[in-house]
Short mmCIF file of C-alpha atoms and ligand atoms in Angstrom, two decimals:
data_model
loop_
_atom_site.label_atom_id
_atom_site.label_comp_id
_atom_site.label_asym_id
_atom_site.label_seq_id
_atom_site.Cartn_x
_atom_site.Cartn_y
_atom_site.Cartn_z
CA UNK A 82 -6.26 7.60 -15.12
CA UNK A 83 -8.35 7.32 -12.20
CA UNK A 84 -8.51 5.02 -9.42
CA UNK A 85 -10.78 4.63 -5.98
CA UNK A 86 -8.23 4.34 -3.80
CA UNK A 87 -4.76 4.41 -4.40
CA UNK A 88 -2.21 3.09 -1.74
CA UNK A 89 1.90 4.36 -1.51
CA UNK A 90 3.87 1.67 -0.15
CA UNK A 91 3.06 -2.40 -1.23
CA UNK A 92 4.38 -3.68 2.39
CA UNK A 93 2.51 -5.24 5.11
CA UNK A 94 0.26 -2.30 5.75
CA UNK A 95 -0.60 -1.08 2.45
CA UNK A 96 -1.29 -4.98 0.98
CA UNK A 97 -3.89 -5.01 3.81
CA UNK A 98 -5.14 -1.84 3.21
CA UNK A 99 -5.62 -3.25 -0.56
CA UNK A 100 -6.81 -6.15 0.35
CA UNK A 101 -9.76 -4.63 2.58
CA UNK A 102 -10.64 -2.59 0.65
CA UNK A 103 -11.37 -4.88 -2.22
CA UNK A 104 -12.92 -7.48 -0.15
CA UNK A 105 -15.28 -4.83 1.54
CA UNK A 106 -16.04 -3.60 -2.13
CA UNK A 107 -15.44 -5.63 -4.79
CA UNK A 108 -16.34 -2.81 -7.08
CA UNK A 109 -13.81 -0.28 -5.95
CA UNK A 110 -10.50 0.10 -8.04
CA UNK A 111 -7.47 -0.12 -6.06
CA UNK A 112 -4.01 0.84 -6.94
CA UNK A 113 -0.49 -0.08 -4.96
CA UNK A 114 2.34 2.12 -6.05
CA UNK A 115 5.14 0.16 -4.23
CA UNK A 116 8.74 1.71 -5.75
CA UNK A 117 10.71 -1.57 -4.93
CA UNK A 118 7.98 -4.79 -5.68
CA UNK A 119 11.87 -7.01 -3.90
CA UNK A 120 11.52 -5.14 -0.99
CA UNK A 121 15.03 -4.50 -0.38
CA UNK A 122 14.99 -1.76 2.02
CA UNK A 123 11.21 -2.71 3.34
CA UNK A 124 10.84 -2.80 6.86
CA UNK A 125 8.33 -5.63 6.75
CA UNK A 126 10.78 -8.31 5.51
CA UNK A 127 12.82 -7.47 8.26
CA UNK A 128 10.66 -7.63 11.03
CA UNK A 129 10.82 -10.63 13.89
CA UNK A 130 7.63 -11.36 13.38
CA UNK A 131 6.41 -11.14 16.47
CA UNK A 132 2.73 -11.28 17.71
CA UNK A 133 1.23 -10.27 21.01
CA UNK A 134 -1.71 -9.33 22.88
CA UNK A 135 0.27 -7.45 25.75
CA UNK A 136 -0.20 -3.74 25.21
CA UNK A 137 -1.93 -1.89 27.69
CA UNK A 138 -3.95 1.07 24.88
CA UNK A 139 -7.23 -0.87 24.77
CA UNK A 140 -7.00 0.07 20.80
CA UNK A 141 -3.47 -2.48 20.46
CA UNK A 142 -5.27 -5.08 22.36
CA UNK A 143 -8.55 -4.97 20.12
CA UNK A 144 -5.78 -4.94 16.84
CA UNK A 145 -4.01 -8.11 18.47
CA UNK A 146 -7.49 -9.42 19.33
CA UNK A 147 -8.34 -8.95 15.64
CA UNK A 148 -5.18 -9.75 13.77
CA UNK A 149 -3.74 -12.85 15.76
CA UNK A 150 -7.69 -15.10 15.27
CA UNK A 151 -6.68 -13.66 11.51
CA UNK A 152 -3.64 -15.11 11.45
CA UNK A 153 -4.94 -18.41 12.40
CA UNK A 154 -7.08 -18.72 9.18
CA UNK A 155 -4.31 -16.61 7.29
CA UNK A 156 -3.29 -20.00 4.73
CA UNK A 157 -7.04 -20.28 3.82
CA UNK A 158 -8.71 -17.37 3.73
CA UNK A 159 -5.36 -15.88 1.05
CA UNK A 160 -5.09 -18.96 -0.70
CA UNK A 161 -5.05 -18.55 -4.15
CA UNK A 162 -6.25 -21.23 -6.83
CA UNK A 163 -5.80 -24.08 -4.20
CA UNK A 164 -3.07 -22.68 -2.95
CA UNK A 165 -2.45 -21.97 0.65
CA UNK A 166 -0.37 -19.28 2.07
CA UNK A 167 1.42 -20.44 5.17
CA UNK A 168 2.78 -17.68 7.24
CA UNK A 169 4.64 -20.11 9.45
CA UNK A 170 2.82 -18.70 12.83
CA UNK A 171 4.12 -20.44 16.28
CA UNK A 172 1.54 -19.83 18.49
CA UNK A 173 3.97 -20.85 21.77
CA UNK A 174 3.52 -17.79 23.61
CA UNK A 175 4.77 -14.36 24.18
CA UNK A 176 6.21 -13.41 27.65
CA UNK A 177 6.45 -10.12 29.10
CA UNK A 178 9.56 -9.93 31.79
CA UNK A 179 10.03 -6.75 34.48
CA UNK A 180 11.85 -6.04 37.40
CA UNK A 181 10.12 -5.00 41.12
CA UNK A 182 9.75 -1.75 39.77
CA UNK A 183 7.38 -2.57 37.17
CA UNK A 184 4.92 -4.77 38.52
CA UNK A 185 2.42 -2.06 38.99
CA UNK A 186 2.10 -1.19 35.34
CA UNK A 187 2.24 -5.10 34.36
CA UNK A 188 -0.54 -5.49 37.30
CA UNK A 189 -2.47 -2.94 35.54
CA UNK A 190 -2.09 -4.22 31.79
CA UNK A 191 -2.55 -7.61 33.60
CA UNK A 192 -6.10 -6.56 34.94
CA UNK A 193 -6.89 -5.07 31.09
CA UNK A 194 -5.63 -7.53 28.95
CA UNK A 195 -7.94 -10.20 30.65
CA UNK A 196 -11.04 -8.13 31.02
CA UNK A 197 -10.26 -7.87 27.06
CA UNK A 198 -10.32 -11.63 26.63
CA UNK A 199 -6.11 -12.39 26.49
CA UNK A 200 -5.41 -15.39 27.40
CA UNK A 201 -2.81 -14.27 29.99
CA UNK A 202 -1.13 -15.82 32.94
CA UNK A 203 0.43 -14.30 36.15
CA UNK A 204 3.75 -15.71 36.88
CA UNK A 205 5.66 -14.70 40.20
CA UNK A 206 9.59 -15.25 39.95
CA UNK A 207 9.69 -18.88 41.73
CA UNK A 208 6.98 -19.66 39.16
CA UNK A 209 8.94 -17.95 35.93
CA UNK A 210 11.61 -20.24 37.40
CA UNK A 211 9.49 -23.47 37.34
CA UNK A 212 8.68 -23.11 33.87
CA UNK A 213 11.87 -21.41 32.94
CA UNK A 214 14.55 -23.17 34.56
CA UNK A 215 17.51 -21.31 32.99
CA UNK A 216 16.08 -18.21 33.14
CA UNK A 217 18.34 -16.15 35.70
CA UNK A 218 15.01 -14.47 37.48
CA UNK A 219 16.96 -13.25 40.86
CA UNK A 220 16.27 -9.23 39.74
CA UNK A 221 12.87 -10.14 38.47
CA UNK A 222 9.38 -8.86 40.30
CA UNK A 223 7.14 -10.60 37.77
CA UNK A 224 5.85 -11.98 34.13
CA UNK A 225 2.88 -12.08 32.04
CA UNK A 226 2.51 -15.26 30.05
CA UNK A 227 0.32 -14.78 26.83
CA UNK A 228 -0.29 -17.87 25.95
CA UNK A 229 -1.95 -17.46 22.57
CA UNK A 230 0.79 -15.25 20.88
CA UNK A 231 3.91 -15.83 19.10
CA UNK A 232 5.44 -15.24 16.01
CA UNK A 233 5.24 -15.69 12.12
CA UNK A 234 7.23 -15.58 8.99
CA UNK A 235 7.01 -11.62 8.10
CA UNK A 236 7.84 -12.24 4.19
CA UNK A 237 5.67 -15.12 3.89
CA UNK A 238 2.45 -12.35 4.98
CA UNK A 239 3.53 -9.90 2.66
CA UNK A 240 3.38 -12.28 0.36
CA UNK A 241 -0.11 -13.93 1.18
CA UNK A 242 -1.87 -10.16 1.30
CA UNK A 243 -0.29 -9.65 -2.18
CA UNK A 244 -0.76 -12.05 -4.26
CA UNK A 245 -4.06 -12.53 -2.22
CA UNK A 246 -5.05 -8.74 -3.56
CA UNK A 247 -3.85 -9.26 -6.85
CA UNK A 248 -6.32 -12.27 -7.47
CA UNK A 249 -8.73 -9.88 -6.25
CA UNK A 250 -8.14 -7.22 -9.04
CA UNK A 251 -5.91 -4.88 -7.09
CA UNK A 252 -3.17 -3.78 -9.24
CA UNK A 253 0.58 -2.85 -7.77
CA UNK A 254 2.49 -1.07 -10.07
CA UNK A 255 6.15 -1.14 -9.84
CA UNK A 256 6.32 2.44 -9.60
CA UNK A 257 7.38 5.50 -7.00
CA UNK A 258 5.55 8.55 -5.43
CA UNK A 259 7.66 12.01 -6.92
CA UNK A 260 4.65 13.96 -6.51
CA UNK A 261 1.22 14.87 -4.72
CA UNK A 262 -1.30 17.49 -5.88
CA UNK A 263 -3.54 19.03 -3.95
CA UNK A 264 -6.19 21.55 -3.69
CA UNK A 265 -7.78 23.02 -0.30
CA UNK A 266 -9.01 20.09 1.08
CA UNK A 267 -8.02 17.41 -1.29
CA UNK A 268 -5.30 15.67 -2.92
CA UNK A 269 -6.09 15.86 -6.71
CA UNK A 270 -3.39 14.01 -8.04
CA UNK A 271 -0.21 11.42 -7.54
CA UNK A 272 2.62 12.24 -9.90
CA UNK A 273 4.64 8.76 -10.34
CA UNK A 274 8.48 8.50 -11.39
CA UNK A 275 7.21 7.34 -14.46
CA UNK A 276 5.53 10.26 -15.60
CA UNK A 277 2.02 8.59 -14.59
CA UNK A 278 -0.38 10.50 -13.38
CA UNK A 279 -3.47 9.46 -11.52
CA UNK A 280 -5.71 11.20 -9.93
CA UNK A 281 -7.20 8.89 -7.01
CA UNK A 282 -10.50 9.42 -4.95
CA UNK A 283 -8.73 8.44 -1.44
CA UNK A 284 -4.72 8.46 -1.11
CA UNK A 285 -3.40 6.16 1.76
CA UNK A 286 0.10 6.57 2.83
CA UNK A 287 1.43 3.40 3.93
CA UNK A 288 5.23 4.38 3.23
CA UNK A 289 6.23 2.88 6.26
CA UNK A 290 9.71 4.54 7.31
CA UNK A 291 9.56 6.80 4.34
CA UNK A 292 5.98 8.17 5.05
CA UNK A 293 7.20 11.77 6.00
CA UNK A 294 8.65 12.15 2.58
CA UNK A 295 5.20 11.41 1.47
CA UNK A 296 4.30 14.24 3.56
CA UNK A 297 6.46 16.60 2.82
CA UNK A 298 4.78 16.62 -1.14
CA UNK A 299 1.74 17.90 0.25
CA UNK A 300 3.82 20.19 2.76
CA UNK A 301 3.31 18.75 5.89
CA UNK A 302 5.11 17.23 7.93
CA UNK A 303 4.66 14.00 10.48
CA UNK A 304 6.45 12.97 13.52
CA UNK A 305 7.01 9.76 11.95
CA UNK A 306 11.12 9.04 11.19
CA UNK A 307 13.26 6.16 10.15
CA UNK A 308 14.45 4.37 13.23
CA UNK A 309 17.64 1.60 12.64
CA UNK A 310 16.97 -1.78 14.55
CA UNK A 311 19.25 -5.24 14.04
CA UNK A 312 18.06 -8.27 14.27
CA UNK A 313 20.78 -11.10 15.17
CA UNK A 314 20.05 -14.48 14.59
CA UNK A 315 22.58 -16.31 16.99
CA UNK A 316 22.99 -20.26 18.92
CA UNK A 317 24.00 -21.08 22.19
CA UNK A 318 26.41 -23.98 22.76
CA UNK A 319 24.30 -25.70 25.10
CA UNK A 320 20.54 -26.32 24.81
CA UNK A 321 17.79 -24.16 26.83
CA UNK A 322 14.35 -25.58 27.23
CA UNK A 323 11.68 -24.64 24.66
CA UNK A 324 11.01 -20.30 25.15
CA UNK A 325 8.28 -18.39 23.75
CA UNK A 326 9.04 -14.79 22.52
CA UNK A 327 10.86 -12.78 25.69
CA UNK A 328 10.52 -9.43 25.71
CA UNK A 329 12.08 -7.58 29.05
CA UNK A 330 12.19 -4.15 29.85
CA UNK A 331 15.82 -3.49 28.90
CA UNK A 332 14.30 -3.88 25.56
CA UNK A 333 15.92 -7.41 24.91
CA UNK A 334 13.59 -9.22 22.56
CA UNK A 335 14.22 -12.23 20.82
CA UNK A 336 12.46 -15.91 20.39
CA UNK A 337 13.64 -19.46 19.04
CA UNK A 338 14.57 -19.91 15.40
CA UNK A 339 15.73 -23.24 13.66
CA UNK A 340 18.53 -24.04 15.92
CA UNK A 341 18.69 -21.30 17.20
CA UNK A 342 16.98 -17.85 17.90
CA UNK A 343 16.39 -14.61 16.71
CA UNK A 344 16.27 -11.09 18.14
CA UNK A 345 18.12 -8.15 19.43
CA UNK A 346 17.83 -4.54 21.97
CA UNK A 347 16.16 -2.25 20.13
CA UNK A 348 16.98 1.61 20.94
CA UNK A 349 15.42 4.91 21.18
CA UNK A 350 18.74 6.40 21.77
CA UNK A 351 19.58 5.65 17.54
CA UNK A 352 19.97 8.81 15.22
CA UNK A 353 16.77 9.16 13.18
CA UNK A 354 17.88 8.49 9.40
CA UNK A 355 17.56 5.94 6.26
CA UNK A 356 20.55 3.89 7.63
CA UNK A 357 21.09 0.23 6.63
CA UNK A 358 24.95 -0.01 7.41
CA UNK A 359 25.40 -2.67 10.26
CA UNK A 360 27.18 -1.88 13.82
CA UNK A 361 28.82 -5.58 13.65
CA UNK A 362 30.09 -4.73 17.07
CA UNK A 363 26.23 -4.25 18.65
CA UNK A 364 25.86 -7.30 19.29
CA UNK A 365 28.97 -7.66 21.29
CA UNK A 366 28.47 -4.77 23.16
CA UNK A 367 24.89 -4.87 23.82
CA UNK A 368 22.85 -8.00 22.93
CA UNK A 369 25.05 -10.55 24.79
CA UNK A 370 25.63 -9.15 28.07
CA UNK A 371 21.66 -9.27 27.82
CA UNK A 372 21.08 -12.49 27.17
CA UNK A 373 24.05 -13.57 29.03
CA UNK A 374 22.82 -12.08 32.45
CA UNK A 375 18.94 -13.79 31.70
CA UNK A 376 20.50 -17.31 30.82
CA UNK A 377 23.69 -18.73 31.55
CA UNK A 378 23.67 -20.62 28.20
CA UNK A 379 24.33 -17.47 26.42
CA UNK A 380 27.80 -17.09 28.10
CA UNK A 381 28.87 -19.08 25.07
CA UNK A 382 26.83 -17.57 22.60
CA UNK A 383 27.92 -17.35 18.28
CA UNK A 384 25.73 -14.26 15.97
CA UNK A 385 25.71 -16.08 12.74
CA UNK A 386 24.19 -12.69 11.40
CA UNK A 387 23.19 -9.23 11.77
CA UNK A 388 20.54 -7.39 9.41
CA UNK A 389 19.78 -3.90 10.09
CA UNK A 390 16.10 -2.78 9.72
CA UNK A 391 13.64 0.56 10.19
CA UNK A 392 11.02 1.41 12.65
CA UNK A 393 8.42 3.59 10.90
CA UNK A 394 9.02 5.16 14.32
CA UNK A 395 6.50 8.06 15.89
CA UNK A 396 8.48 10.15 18.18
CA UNK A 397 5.36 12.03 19.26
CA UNK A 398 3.90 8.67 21.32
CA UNK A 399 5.12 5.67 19.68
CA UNK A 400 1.97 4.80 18.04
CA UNK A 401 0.54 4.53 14.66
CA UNK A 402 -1.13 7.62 13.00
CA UNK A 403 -4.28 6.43 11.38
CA UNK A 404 -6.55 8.14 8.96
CA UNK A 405 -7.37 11.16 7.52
CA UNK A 406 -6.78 15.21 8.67
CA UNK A 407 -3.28 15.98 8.21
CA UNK A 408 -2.86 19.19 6.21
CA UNK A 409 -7.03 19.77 6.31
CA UNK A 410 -6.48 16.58 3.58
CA UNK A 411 -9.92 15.01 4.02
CA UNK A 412 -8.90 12.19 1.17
CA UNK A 413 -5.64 11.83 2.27
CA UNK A 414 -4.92 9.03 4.76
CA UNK A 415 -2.10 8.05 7.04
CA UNK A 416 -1.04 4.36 8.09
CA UNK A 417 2.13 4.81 9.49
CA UNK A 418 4.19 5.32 12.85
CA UNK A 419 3.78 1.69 14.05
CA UNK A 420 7.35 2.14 15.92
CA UNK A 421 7.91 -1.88 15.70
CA UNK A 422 4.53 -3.24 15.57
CA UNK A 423 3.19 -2.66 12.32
CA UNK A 424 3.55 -6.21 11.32
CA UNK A 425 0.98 -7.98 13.74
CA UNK A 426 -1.40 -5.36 13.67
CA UNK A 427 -1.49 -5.11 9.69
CA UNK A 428 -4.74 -7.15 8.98
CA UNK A 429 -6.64 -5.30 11.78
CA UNK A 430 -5.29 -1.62 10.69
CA UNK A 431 -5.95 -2.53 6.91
CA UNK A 432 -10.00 -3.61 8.15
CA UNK A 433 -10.64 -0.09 9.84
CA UNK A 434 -9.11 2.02 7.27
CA UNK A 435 -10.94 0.22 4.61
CA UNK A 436 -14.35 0.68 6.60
CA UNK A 437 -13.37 4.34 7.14
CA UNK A 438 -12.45 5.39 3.49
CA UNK A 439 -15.52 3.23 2.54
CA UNK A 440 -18.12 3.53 4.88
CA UNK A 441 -17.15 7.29 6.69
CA UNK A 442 -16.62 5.12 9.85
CA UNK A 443 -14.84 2.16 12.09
CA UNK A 444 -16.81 -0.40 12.44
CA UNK A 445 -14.78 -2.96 13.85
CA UNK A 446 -12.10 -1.55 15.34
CA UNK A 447 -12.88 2.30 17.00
CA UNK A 448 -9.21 3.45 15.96
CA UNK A 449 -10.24 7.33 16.56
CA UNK A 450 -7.81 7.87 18.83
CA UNK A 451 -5.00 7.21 16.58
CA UNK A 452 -6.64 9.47 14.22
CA UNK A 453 -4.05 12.84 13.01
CA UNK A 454 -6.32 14.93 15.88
CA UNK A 455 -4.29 14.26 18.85
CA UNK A 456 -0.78 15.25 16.89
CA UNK A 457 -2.82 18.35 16.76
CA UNK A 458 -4.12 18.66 20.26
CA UNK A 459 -0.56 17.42 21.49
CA UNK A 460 -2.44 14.97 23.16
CA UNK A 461 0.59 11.68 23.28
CA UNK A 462 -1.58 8.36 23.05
CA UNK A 463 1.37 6.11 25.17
CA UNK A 464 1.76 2.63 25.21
CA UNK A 465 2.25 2.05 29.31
CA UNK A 466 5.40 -0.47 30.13
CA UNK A 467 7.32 -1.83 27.48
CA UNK A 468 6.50 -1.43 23.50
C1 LIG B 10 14.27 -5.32 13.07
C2 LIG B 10 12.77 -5.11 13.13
C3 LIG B 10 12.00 -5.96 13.90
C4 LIG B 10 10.61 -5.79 13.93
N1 LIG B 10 9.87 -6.68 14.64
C5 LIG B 10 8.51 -6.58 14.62
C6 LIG B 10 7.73 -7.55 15.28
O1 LIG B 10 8.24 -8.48 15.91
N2 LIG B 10 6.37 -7.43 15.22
C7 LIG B 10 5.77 -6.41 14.54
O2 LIG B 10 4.53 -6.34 14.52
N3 LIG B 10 6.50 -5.47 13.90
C8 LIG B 10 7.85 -5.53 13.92
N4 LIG B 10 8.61 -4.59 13.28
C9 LIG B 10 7.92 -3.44 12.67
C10 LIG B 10 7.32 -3.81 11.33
O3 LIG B 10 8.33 -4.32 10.50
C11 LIG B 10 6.71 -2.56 10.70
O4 LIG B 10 5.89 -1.87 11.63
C12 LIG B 10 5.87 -2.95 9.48
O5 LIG B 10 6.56 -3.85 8.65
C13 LIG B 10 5.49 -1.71 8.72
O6 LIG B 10 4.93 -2.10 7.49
P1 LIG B 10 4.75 -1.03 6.35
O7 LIG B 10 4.03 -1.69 5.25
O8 LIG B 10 4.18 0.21 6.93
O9 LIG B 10 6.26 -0.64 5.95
P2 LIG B 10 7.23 -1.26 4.82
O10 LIG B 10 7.25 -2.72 4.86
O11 LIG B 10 8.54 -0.55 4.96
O12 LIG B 10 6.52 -0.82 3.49
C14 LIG B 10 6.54 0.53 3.06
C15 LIG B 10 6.79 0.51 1.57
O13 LIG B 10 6.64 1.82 1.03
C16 LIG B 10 7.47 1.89 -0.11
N5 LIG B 10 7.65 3.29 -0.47
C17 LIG B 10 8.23 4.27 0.27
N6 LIG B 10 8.19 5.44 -0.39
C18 LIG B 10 7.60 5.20 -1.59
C19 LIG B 10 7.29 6.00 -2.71
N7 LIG B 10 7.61 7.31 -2.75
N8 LIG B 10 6.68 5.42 -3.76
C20 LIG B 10 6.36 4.10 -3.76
N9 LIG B 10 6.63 3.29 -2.71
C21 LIG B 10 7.25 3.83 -1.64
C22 LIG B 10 8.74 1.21 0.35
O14 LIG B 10 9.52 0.76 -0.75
C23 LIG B 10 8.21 0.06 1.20
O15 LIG B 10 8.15 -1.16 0.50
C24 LIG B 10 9.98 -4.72 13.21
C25 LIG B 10 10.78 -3.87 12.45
C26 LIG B 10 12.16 -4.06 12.39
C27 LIG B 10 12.97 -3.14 11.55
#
C-alpha cells in the first residue's frame, strides 16, 4: 500500500503533523500508525497543559507566538459537523519567578520576548508582592508576567487534532512500528505489527518518548530518552488569591485546578527509562517544601493524586529535533525531543513540518535550527533560564 506521508505516533505532535499536512494539501494521503489509539502510556494526556511565551530561543517564542493565537480559535477551526472542540484554555497568565541571581538572563529574555510581541510585564519583588500577596518573595530578585498565556486541557487537543484529521481523510490505524526499510538515502518501507506493509513517500517520527526506538530500526540513534515527571494534583486548607501558572527556577511548576491546583518539580537528575511506577513519597519530599517555602498556605497542603508521565527528553540541548537528515534519511523526519513542551508548541511544529515535507521549505516558522544538523555539528541550541 502506499501512502504520502505516513506519521508514527497519533499524540499531540503527530495529529498536527496530520492535520497540516492535509489542510496544506488536501490531495495528499496521510497515514497515523499510533500503537495505543487510549493513549495509556502517551505523554500528551499527561501533560499540565501549560502554555507560554517565555523562552528566550527566538524559534520557541515564534512557536508560542503561533500556537497560543491557534489555540484561541482551536473550538472552531476543529469543529466537526457543528461540533466544537473546546480545549478548556485559561488564558490567566503564566509567571516566570527567579532569585537575584537570575535577573540578568530574565532581563535579557525580558528585552526579547517584547521586541517579539509577548505581552510581558516586569514585576520587581514589592510589586510580585502587590499582586501576589501570599507569595513568600523575600529570596526573590524578579518576575516576568505573561499575561496572554496559560493553560489548556491536554486530552481535550489530542482529541480536537484527531478527530479534526479524521474528517479530513487522514486515516490512524490502530497499529505499531516493528520495522523500517531503507535504502541509501531513503526509507522504503514501514513494517507494522500487523504484518502491513507500506511503503510511504515521507516518514515522520512523532514517537514522542519512544522516538529512539524508532531510530534504532533504521540504525541510528537520537539523543532523545524517556524522562519520568509526576504531576500532583493537591488543595490547600486555606484559600490563596487567584495565580496564573508559576514556574520558578527550582523547577516548581504548577497552576490552579478545580479546587485546587496542579503541578509538581520536574528533574533532570531522573534515570532515563520507560518508567510509569509512582515515587508516592515525591511529593513529600520534594513538592511541598516547595510550595510551602513560596506560600504559607501550603504548610497545610493534601496530594489527592500522583500520575507519573514522560518527557520525550533531548539530553543533547533540551530542544526538539525537527526534520529531516538523520542517518543521510532525506524522507525520514524527526518531531521529537520537546523535553516538556511539546504540547503548546504542537500546532506550530505540525505547520512547519507540513510546509517542509510539502513545499522543500518553512514558511512560517524558520525552524532550521532545530533541524538534525546541529546534533551533527555538536552545536547545543539551549533554552537560556528556566525550561
Ligand atoms: C508530567 C508532564 C507534564 C508536562 N507538561 C507540559 C506542559 O505544561 N506544556 C507542554 O507544552 N508540554 C508538557 N509536557 C510535554 C508534553 O506532554 C510532550 O512534549 C508532548 O505531549 C509530546 O507529544 P508527542 O505526540 O510527541 O508524544 P506522545 O503523546 O507520547 O505521543 C507519541 C505516541 O507515539 C506512539 N508510539 C510510540 N512508538 C510507536 C510505534 N512503534 N508504533 C506506533 N505508535 C508508537 C505512542 O503510543 C504515543 O501515543 C509534559 C509532559 C509530562 C510528562
Amino acid at each position: 500500500m502506499t501512502t504520502d506521508v505516513l506519521i508514527i505516533g497519533g499524540g499531540a505532535i503527530g495529529a498536527a503533523v496530520a492535520y497540516f499536512v492535509r489542510l496544506l494539501d488536501p490531495a495528499a494521503e496521510v497515514t497515523v500508525v499510533e500503537r495505543d489509539l487510549t493513549y495509556a502510556r502517551a505523554s500528551t494526556p499527561r501533560a499540565s497543559g501549560g502554555v507560554r511565551r517565555l523562552f528566550s530561543l527566538p524559534e520557541n517564542i515564534e512557536l508560542s507566538n503561533f500556537s497560543i493565537p491557534f489555540f484561541d480559535d482551536f473550538a472552531e477551526t476543529m469543529a466537526v459537523d457543528g461540533v466544537h472542540a473546546d480545549i478548556g484554555l485559561k488564558k490567566n497568565g503564566y509567571l516566570f519567578i527567579v532569585p537575584p541571581s537570575g535577573r540578568d538572563v530574565l532581563t535579557r529574555n525580558f528585552d526579547r520576548q517584547g521586541a517579539m510581541g509577548v505581552n510581558v510585564v516586569w514585576l520587581e519583588p514589592d510589586e510580585l508582592k502587590q499582586r501576589f500577596p501570599s507569595m513568600n518573595v523575600e529570596d526573590l530578585g524578579a518576575a516576568v508576567l505573561s499575561l496572554d498565556d496559560g493553560w489548556l486541557d491536554p486530552h481535550s487537543l489530542l482529541m480536537g487534532f484527531r478527530k479534526k484529521a479524521q474528517s479530513m481523510g487522514v486515516e490512524f490505524f490502530a497499529d505499531e512500528v516493528v520495522g523500517l526499510e531503507r535504502a541509501a538515502t531513503t526509507v522504503t518501507a514501514t513494517i507494522l505489527r500487523s504484518g502491513r506493509r507500506l511503503e510511504p513517500s515521507h516518514v515522520v517520527n512523532a514517537a514522542g518518548a519512544w522516538a529512539n526506538d524508532i531510530c534504532a530500526m533504521v540504525g541510528e540513534r537520537v539523543p532523545i530518552e524517556p524522562l519520568r515527571r509526576f504531576e500532583h494534583y493537591f488543595e490547600s486548607q486555606e484559600p490563596i488569591e487567584p495565580l496564573p501558572y508559576l514556574k520558578d527556577t527550582q523547577r516548581l511548576a504548577f497552576r490552579p485546578e478545580g479546587r485546587g491546583y496542579s503541578g509538581g518539580v520536574p528533574t533532570l537528575d531522573e534515570p532515563r527509562g520507560d518508567n510509569l511506577e509512582v515515587d508516592q513519597q515525591y511529593f513529600e519530599n520534594v513538592v511541598w517544601p516547595a510550595l510551602a517555602h513560596r506560600f504559607d498556605q501550603f504548610e497545610r497542603t493534601i496530594c489527592r493524586s500522583t500520575m507519573a508521565g514522560l518527557y520525550d527528553q533531548n539530553d543533547f540541548d533540551g530542544n526538539a529535533i525537527i526534520g529531516p537528515g538523520v542517518g543521510g534519511l532525506a524522507n525520514f523526519h524527526l518531531a521529537a525531543g520537546f523535553s516538556g513542551h511539546g504540547l503548546m508548541h504542537a500546532p506550530g511544529v505540525g505547520r512547519a513540518l507540513a510546509e517542509l515535507i510539502l513545499r522543500g521549505r518553512y514558511e512560517t516558522i524558520d525552524l532550521t535550527r532545530f533541524g538534525w544538523q546541529r546534533i551533527v555539528d555538536s552545536k547545543p541550541l539551549r533554552e537560556e533560564g528556566i525550561i
